[in-house]
XYZ file of C-alpha atoms in Angstrom:
574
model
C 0.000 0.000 0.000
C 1.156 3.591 -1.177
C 1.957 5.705 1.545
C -0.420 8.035 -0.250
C -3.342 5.484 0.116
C -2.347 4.472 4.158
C -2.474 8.552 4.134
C -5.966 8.610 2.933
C -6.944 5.524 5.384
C -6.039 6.484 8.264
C -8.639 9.412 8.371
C -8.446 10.655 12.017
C -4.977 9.570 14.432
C -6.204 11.174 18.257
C -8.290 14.293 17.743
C -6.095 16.926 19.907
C -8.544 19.808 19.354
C -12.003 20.558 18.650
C -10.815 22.558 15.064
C -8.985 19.240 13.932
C -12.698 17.021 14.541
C -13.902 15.232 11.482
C -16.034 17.898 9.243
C -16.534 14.872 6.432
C -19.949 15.883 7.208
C -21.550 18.704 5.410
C -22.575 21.465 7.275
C -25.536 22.841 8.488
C -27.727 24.936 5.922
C -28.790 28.447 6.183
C -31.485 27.887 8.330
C -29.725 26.068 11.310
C -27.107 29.005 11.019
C -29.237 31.674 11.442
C -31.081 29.725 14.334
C -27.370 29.222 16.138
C -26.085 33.114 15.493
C -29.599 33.485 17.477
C -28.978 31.233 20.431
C -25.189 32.859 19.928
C -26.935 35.598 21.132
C -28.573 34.325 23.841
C -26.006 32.502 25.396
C -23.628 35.982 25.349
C -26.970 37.461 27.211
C -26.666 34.733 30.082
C -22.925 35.135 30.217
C -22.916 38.855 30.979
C -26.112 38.550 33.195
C -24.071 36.266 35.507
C -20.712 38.522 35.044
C -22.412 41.765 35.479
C -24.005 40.625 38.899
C -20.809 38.923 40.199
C -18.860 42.376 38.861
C -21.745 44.269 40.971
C -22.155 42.549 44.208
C -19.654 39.835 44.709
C -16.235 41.155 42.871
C -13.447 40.822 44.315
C -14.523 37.775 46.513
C -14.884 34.336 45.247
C -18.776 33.380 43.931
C -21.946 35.642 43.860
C -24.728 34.629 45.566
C -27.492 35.741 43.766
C -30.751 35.423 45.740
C -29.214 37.972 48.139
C -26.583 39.638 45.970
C -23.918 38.866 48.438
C -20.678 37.079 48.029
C -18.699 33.997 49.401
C -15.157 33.010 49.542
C -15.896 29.379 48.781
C -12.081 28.569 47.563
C -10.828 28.306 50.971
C -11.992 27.041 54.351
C -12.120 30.886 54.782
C -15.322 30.966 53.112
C -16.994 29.459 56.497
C -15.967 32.867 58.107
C -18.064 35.930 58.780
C -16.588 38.903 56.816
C -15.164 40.694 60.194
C -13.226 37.797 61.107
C -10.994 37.541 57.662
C -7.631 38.341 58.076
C -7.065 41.784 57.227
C -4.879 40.973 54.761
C -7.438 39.035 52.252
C -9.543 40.739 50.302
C -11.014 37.571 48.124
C -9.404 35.854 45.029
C -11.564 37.051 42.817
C -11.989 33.749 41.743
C -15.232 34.017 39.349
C -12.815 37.014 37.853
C -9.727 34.867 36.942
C -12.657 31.734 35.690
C -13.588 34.242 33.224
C -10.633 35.751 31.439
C -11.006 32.778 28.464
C -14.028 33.587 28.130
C -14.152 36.903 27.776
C -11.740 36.438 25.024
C -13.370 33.623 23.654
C -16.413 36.216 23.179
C -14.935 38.883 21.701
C -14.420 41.245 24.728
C -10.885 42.208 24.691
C -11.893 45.158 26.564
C -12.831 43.501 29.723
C -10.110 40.855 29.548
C -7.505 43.805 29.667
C -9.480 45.328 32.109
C -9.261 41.942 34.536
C -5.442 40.819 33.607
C -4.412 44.642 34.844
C -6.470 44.554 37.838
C -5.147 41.428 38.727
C -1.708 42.517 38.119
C -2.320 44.437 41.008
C -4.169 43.156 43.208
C -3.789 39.381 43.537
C -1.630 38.426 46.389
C -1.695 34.528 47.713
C 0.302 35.403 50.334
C -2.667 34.895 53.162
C -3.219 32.471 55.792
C -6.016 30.721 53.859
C -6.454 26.145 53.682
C -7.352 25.498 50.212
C -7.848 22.556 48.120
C -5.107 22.117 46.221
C -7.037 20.201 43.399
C -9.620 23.105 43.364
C -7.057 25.845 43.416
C -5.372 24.251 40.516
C -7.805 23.860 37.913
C -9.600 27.072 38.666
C -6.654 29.547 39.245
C -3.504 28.207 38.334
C -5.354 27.039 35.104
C -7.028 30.474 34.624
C -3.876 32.416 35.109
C -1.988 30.384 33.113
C -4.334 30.322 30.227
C -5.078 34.212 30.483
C -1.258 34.265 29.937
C -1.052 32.572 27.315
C -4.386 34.489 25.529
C -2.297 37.473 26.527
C 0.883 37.339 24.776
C -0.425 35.024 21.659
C -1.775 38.438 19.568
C -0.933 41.811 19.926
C -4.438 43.152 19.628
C -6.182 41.665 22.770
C -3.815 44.096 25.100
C -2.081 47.401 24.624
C 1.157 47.002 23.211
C 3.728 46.416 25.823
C 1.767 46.922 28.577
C 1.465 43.625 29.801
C 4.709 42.555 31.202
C 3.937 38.564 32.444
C 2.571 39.246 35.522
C 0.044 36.670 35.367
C 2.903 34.232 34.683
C 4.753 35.758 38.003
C 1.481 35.179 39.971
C 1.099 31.983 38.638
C 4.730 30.538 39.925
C 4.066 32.150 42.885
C 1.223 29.844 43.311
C 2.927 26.667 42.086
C 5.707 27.556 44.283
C 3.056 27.185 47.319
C 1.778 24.380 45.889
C 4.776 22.433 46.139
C 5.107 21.562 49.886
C 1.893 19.400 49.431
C 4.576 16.726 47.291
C 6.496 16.820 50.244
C 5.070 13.188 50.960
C 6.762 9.692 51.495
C 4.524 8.324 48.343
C 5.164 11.729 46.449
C 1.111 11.845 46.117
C 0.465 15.645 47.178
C -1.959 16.552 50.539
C -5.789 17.491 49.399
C -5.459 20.686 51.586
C -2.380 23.031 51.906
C -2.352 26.612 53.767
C -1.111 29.330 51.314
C 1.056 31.019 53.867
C 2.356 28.186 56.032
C 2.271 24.847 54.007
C 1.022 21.746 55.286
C -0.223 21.815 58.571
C 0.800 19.069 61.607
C -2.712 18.001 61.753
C -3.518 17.961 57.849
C -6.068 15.034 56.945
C -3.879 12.434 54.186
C -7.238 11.255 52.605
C -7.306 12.352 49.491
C -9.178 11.476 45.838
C -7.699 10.017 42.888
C -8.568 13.118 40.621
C -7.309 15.138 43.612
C -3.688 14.224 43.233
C -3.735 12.552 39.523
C -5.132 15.862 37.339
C -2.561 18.150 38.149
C -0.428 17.789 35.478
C -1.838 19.813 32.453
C -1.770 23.321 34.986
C 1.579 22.279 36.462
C 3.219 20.693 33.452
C 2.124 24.129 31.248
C 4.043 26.102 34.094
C 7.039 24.463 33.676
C 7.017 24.932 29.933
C 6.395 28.609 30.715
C 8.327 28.914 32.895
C 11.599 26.872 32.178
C 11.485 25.753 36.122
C 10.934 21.694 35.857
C 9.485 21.842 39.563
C 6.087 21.310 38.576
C 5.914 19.321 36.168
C 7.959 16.744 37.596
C 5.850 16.838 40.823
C 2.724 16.583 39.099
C 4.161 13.921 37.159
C 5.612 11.765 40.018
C 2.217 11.576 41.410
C 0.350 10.323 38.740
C 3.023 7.787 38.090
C 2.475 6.715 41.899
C -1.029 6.487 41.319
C -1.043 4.466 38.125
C 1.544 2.192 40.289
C -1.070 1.702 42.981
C -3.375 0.244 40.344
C -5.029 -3.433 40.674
C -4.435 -6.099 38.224
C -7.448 -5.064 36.220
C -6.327 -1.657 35.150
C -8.724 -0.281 37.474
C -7.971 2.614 40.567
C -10.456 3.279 43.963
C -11.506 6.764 44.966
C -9.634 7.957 47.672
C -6.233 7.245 49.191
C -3.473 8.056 52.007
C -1.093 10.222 50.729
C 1.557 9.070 53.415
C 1.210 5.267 53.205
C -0.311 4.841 49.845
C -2.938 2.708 50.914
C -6.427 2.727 49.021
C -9.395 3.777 51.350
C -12.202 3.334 49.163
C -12.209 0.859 46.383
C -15.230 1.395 44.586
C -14.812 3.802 41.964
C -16.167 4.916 38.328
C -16.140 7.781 36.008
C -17.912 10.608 38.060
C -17.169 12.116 41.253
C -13.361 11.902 42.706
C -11.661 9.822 39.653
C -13.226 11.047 36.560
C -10.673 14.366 35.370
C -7.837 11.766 36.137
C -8.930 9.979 32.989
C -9.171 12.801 31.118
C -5.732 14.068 31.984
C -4.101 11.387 31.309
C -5.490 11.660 27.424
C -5.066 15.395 27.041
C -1.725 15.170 28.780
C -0.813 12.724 26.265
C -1.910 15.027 23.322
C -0.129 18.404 24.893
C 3.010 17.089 25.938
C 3.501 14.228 23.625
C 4.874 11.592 26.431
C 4.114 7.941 25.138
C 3.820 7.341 28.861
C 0.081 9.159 29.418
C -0.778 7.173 26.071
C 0.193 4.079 27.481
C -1.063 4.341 30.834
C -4.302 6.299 29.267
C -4.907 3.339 26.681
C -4.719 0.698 29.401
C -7.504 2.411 31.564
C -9.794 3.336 28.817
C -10.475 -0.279 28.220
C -10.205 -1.182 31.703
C -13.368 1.484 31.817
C -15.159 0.014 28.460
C -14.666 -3.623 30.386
C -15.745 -3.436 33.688
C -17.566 -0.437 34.120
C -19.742 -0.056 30.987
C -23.570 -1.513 30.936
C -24.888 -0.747 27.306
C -25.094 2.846 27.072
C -24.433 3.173 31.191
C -21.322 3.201 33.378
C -21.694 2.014 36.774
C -19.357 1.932 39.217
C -16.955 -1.611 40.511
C -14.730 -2.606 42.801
C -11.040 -2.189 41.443
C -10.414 -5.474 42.783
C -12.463 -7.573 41.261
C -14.007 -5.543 38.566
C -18.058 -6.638 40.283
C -20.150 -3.773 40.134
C -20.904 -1.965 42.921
C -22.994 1.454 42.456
C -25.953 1.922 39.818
C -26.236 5.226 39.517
C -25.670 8.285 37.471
C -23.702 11.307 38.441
C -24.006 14.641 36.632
C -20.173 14.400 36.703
C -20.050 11.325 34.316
C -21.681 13.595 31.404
C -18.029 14.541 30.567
C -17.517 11.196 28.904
C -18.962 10.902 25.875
C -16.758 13.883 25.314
C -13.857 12.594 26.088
C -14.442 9.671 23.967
C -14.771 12.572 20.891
C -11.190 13.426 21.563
C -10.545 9.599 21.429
C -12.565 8.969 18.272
C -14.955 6.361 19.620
C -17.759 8.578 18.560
C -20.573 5.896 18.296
C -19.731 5.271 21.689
C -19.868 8.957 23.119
C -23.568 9.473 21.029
C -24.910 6.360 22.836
C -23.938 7.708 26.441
C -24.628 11.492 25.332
C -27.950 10.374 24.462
C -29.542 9.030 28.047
C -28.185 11.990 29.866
C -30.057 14.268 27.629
C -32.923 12.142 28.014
C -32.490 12.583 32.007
C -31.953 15.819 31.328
C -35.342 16.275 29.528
C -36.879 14.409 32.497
C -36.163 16.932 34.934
C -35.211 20.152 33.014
C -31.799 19.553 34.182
C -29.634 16.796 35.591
C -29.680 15.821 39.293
C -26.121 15.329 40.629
C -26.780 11.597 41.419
C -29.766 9.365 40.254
C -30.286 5.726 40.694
C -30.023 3.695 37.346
C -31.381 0.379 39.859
C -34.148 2.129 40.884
C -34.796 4.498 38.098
C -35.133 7.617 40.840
C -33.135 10.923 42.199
C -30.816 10.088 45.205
C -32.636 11.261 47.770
C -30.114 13.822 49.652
C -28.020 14.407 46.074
C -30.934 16.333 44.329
C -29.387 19.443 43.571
C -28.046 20.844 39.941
C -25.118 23.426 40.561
C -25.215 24.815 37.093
C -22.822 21.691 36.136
C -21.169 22.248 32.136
C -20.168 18.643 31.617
C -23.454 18.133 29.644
C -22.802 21.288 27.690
C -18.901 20.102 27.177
C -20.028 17.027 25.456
C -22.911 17.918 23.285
C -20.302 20.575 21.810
C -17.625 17.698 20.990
C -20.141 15.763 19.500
C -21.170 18.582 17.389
C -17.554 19.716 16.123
C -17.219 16.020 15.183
C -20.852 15.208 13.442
C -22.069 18.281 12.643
C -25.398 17.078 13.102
C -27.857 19.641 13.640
C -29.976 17.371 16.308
C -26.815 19.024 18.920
C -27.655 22.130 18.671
C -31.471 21.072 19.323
C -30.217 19.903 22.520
C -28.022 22.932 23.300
C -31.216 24.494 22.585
C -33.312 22.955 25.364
C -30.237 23.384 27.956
C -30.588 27.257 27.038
C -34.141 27.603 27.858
C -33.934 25.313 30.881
C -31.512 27.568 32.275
C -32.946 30.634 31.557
C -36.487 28.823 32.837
C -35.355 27.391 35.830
C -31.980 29.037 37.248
C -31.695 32.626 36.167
C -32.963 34.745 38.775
C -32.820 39.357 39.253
C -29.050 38.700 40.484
C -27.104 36.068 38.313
C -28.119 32.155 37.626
C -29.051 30.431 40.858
C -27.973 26.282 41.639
C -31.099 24.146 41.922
C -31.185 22.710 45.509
C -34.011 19.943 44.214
C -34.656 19.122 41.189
C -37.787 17.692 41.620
C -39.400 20.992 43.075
C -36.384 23.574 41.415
C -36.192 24.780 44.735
C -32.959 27.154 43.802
C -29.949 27.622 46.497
C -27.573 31.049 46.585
C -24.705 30.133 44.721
C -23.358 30.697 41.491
C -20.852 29.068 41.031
C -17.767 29.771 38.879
C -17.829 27.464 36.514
C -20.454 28.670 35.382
C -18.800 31.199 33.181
C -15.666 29.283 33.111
C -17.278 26.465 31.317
C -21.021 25.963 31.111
C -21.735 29.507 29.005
C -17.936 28.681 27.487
C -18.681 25.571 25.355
C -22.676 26.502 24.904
C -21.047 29.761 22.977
C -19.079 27.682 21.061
C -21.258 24.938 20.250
C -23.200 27.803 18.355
C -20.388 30.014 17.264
C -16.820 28.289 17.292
C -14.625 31.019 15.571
C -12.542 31.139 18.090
C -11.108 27.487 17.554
C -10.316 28.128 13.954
C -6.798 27.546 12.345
C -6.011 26.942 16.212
C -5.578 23.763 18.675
C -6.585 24.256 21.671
C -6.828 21.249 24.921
C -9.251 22.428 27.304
C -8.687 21.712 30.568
C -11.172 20.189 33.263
C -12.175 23.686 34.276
C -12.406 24.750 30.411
C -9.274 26.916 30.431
C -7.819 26.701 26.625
C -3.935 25.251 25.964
C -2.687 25.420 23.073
C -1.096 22.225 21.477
C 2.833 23.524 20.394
C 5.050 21.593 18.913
C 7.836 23.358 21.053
C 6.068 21.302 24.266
C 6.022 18.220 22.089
C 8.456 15.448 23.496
C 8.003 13.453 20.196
C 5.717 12.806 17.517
C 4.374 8.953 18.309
C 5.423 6.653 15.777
C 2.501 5.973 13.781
C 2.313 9.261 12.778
C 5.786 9.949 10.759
C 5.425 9.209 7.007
C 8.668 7.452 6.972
C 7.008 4.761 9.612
C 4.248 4.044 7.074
C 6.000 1.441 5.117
C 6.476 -0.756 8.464
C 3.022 -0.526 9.180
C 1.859 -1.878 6.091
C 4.535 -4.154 6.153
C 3.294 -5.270 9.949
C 0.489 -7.877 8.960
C -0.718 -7.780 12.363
C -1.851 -4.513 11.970
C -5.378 -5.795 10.586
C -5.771 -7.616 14.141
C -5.231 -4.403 15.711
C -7.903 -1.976 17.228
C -8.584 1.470 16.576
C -7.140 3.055 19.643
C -3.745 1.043 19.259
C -3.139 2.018 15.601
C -4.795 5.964 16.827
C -7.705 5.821 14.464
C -11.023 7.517 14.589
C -13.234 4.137 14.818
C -16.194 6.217 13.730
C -14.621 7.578 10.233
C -12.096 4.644 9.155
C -12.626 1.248 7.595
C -10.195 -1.672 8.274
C -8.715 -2.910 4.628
C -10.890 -6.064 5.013
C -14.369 -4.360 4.748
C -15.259 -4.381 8.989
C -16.037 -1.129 10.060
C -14.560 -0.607 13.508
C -16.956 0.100 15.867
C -15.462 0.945 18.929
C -11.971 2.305 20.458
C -11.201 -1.299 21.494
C -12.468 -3.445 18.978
C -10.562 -6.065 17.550
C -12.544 -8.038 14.756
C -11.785 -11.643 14.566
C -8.998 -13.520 12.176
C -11.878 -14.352 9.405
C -14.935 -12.562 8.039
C -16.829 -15.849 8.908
C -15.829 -16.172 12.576
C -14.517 -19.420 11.885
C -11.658 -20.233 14.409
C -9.376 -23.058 15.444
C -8.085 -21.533 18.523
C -8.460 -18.286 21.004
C -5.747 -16.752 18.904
C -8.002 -16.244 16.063
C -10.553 -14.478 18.297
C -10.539 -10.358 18.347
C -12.230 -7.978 21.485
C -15.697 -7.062 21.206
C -16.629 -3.595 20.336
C -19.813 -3.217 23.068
C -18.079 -4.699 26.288
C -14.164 -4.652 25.247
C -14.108 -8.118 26.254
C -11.641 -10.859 24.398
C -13.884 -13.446 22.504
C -12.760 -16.980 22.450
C -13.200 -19.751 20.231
C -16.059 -22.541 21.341
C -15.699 -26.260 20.687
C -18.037 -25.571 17.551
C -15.951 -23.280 15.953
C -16.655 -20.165 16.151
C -15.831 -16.912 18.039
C -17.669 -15.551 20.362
C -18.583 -14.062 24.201
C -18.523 -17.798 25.349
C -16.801 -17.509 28.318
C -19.097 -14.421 29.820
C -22.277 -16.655 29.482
């Protein structure tokens, strides 16, 4: 085979931005383009409702809380204090500010974003005696700053010409510097909480999560680049490696963990709550830095996931152990899949779990943070809806990589739930229950960070053009630079092609190990490959003399095996 003709084949490697998705489809006529530049519009509306507010009544503390117009400090434990007991040195992170600064660029307002970085310049000092969460405090403000850097030196006509002079960068090694006593472990797995001013404290808890100490690395690994100063990345780094070390003999990882002996405290886990932005750094790690490690470690997990934790269109949660299942349930949380599995390419995969959450989400007008798939009903004390994006995040992959106009119905509906339900005089309010929409006071950042970000670009995505962008869990754009690039993986240098072809095991091989977009490619013998994982059998028939000749099945990721009749097949699960 031509090098020309593998070319053509191998449609789609690993998507590592949403303006490199698969646009084989054609796009959307006049009509649905007038009907997004409208909901464009309406999405820019809710953005600056819930910025205006927090600029009015909350700025420069944390959140706004917009049934009273007041503010809380909800980064740190000093957000449990009574405004004449902070320190008088604190005057709020202005957290909800430094969530914003992408997207303020993202629509348009350059004004406003040179208005922030310059104010920030200024003002932001993490030199206080404040306990914060370290994962928290990472992927909102390290992330943001970071990110707003970045935005802020990549084109000379978002800020006044040298007039900005890297101070975000300076504030954001500041931070990592403080972050850095939280490594300061005998597993090298960082503390949950760490005090800004003083470190780690004697009588600091050592439970932590899996995503707390294993999605650090796209903040603190884009620091270091920045930066030049290796600290962070290789802290960040060491941890996750200590983590994936700590995994059973299934691929699979628990929940939470001590930090000091490396033990696992809870075993059950999933993709939601406490684990699930440690899958997803591990992919988008991969794609910004370019280590074959993440890939490796990233690959083995995904079908680890596919295996034990998928039922149909469902994930539930297991035991890492022994793979059982454990939980039925849904969490809002686990909505970020199906776009993760975009960036992968197993698109069929993604619709199919996309799908039932929008149908939940029809059910109630939004999605309840936890409902029971066993007993088809809302947890009963995890009703609430905090104005979660994850939803939002995946319809927009799914539409960058189908173009199918039925995503922009459903970004549709999320619009006019939230405008229905949640927006209130002051901002956008949580839902407490989502069986009465009973609203709480709290707006959280996010919010603008993410859930208005990636509804604006579902219906207008002109900032992602000609660029590649990794978002991170918190929906702060990186750019993907080849200067950050540790290698280009094999498969994807021209002079490799000839070995490939050459390889005749390559036709046994699944989409994710030869980094092909399952959805868009088709295997030289005719079988269209219908998951990440799937591996079709030796023969079009199915015939087989021995396991050998047996692939991995696309629904379950499970190896087929060859029964005493013949033929390959699931024989072993029955």
């Amino acid at each position: 085979m031509a090098p020309r003709r593998l070319g053509a084949l191998l449609v789609m490697f690993l998507v590592i931005s949403p303006a490199l998705l698969d646009r084989s489809v054609a796009e959307p006529d006049a009509r649905w383009e007038a009907k997004r530049r409208l909901l464009r519009e309406k999405v820019r509306r809710m953005f600056y409702h819930a910025y205006d507010n927090y600029m009015t009544h909350a700025f420069p503390h944390d959140e706004l809380k917009p049934l009273t117009k007041t503010f809380t400090d909800s980064l740190s434990e000093l957000g449990n204090l009574k405004l004449e007991h902070l320190p008088q040195d604190y005057n709020g992170s202005a957290l909800t500010l430094i969530e914003s600064l992408s997207s303020l660029v993202i629509l348009g307002n350059n004004t406003e974003f040179e208005k922030a970085v310059f104010w920030l310049s200024e003002n932001l000092r993490f030199d206080v005696d404040a306990r914060i969460n370290l994962f928290e405090c990472n992927i909102r403000v390290l992330g943001g700053l970071v990110s707003a850097h970045i935005l802020a030196t990549d084109s000379t006509d978002r800020l006044v010409q040298g007039s900005y002079k890297n101070q975000l960068l300076f504030l954001a090694k500041d931070l990592g510097e403080r972050f850095l006593p939280a490594f300061d472990t005998p597993t090298g797995l960082p503390y949950a909480w760490i005090n800004l001013k003083h470190g780690v404290t004697a009588d600091e808890t050592t439970e932590t999560s899996t995503s707390g100490c294993g999605s650090l690395i796209l903040e603190m690994g884009t620091l270091s680049r920045l930066t030049g100063d290796p600290r962070f990345e290789s802290a960040a780094l060491r941890a996750l490696r200590k983590l994936w070390s700590m995994r059973s003999s299934l691929n699979l990882l628990g929940t939470t963990l001590d930090v000091e002996t490396g033990e696992w405290i809870e075993y059950s886990s999933g993709i939601g709550a406490g684990v699930d932005s440690f899958y997803e750094y591990l992919f988008k790690a991969y794609i910004l830095f370019g280590k074959e490690d993440y890939w490796r470690m990233f690959h083995s997990a995904y079908l680890a996931v596919q295996k034990y934790f998928r039922h149909g269109p469902w994930y539930h949660e297991a035991d890492m152990r022994t793979g059982k299942a454990t939980y039925w349930q849904l969490t809002s949380l686990q909505a970020f899949w199906p776009g993760l599995q975009v960036l992968v390419g197993d698109v069929a995969a993604a619709n199919s779990t996309h799908r039932e959450f929008v149908h939940v989400w029809k059910k109630f007008g939004v999605i309840p943070e936890r409902y029971l798939l066993d007993h088809q009903m809302v947890h009963p004390t995890e009703k609430y809806y905090p104005l979660r994006p994850e939803l939002a995040e995946s319809t927009f992959y799914l539409y960058q990589a189908t173009k199918d106009p039925w995503y922009i119905e459903v970004g549709e509906s999320m619009v006019n739930s939230l405008n229905q339900y949640t927006k209130v005089e002051g901002g956008f309010a949580s839902v407490r229950d989502v069986t009465t929409m009973q609203l709480e006071d709290h707006q959280h950042s996010f919010f603008l960070a993410e859930t208005c970000k990636y509804l604006y670009l579902l219906f207008d995505d002109q900032f992602l053009v000609n660029q590649n962008y990794v978002f991170t869990t918190e929906g702060h754009p990186l750019p993907v630079t080849r200067d950050w690039q540790e290698r280009l993986p094999e498969t994807f240098i021209p002079s490799n092609w000839t070995f490939v072809e050459a390889d005749k095991r390559t036709r046994r091989a699944s989409a994710m190990s030869l980094r092909l977009c399952p959805a868009s490619s088709t295997p030289s013998h005719g079988q269209r490959m219908e998951s990440a994982c799937h591996v079709p059998d030796a023969w079009d028939s199915h015939r087989c003399s021995t396991d050998e000749e047996c692939g991995i099945d696309s629904s379950t990721c499970r190896r087929r095996s060859c029964s005493m009749a013949g033929y390959c097949g699931l024989w072993l699960s029955l």
